[in-house]
Structure formats: C-alpha cells, structure tokens
Coordinates of C-alpha atoms in Angstrom, one line a residue:
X30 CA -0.7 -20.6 32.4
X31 CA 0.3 -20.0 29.2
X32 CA -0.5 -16.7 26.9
X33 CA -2.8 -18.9 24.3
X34 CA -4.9 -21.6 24.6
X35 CA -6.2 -23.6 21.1
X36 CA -10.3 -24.2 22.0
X37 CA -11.7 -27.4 19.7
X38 CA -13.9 -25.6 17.2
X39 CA -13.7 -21.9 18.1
X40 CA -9.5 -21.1 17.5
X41 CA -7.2 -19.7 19.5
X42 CA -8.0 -17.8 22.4
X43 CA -5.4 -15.3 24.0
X44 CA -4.7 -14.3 27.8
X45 CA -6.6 -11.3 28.5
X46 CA -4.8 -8.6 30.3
X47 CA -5.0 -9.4 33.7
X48 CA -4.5 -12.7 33.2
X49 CA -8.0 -14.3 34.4
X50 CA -9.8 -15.6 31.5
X51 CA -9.3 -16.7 28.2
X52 CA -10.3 -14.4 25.3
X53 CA -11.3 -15.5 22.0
X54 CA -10.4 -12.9 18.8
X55 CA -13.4 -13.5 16.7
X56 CA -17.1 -12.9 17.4
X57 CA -19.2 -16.4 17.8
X58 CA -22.2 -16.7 16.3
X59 CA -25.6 -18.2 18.2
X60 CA -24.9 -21.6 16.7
X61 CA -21.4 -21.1 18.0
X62 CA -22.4 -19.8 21.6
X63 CA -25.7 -23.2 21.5
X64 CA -22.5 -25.5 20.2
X65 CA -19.9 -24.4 23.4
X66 CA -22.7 -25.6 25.4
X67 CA -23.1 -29.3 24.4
X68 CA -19.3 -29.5 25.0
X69 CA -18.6 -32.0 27.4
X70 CA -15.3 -29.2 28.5
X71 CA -17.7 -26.9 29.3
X72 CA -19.5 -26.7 32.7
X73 CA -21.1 -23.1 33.0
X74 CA -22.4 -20.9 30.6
X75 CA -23.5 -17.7 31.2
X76 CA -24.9 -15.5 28.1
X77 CA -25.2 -11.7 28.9
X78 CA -27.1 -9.3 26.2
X79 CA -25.5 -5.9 25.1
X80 CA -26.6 -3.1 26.2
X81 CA -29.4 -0.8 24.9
X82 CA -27.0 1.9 24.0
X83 CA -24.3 -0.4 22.2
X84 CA -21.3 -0.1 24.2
X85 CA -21.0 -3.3 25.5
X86 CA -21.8 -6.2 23.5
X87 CA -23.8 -9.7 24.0
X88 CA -21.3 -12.2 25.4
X89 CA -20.4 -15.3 26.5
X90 CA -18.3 -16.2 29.7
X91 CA -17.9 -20.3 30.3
X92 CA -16.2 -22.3 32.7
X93 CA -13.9 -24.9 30.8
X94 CA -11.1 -27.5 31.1
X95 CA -9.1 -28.8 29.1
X96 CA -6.3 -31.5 29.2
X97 CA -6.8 -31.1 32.9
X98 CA -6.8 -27.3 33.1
X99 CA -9.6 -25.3 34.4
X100 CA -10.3 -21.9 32.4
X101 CA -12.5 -19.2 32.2
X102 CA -13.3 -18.4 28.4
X103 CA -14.8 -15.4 27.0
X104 CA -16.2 -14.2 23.5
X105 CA -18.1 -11.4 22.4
X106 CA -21.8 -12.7 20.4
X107 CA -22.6 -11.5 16.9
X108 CA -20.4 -8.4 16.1
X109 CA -19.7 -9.5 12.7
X110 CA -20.7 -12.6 12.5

C-alpha cells in the first residue's frame, strides 16, 4: 500500500496513521459527498453527522477500488467548505 492514493475528482488522499484507510486533506462538500456516491469505484457509503457539541465532525467513510485495489476512504463534511 502505498502512503497516497490520487482519488478522480476529490485529490489526493494520504495514509492515515495506522494505516487502514485513506484520508482525504480537504473538507467535501454535500455535492462532493452526493457525487462519491454515483461513482461506479465506490460500493458503500456511510455518512455519519457531527456531534451536538462539535468535537467530531459530519463524515464520510466509503469502500472504494481502484485500478484493482480495494480501500477504505475517509473525509470530513463541510468544515470549510
């Protein structure tokens, strides 16, 4: 596996620590989040809200492949975007 992974549409996502999914850097907006779901490379989507007291936020976990390669991907929803 390597460190980064280049996702069509969304950029480059990065390795996360322990080394089970793939995070992406930027926040992805709703469009982004109802686009990653029409992907034909994506088979699960799961959406989770942030919490009430904003210490966790909305985000997006998806089961993906790629050239072959299956991947988990994660991004955070909204936070700036």
């Amino acid at each position: 596996m390597s460190a980064h992974k280049q996702v069509p549409g969304l950029g480059i996502a990065r390795l996360d620590g322990g080394g089970l999914a793939y995070r992406l850097a930027e926040p992805l907006t709703i469009d982004e989040v109802g686009g990653l779901a029409r992907q034909s490379w994506c088979r699960r989507l799961v959406v989770t809200d942030a919490s009430a007291d904003g210490r966790r936020p909305a985000e997006v976990r998806a089961i993906c492949e790629l050239d072959g390669e299956p991947f988990v991907l994660v991004g955070r929803i909204g936070e700036g975007a």
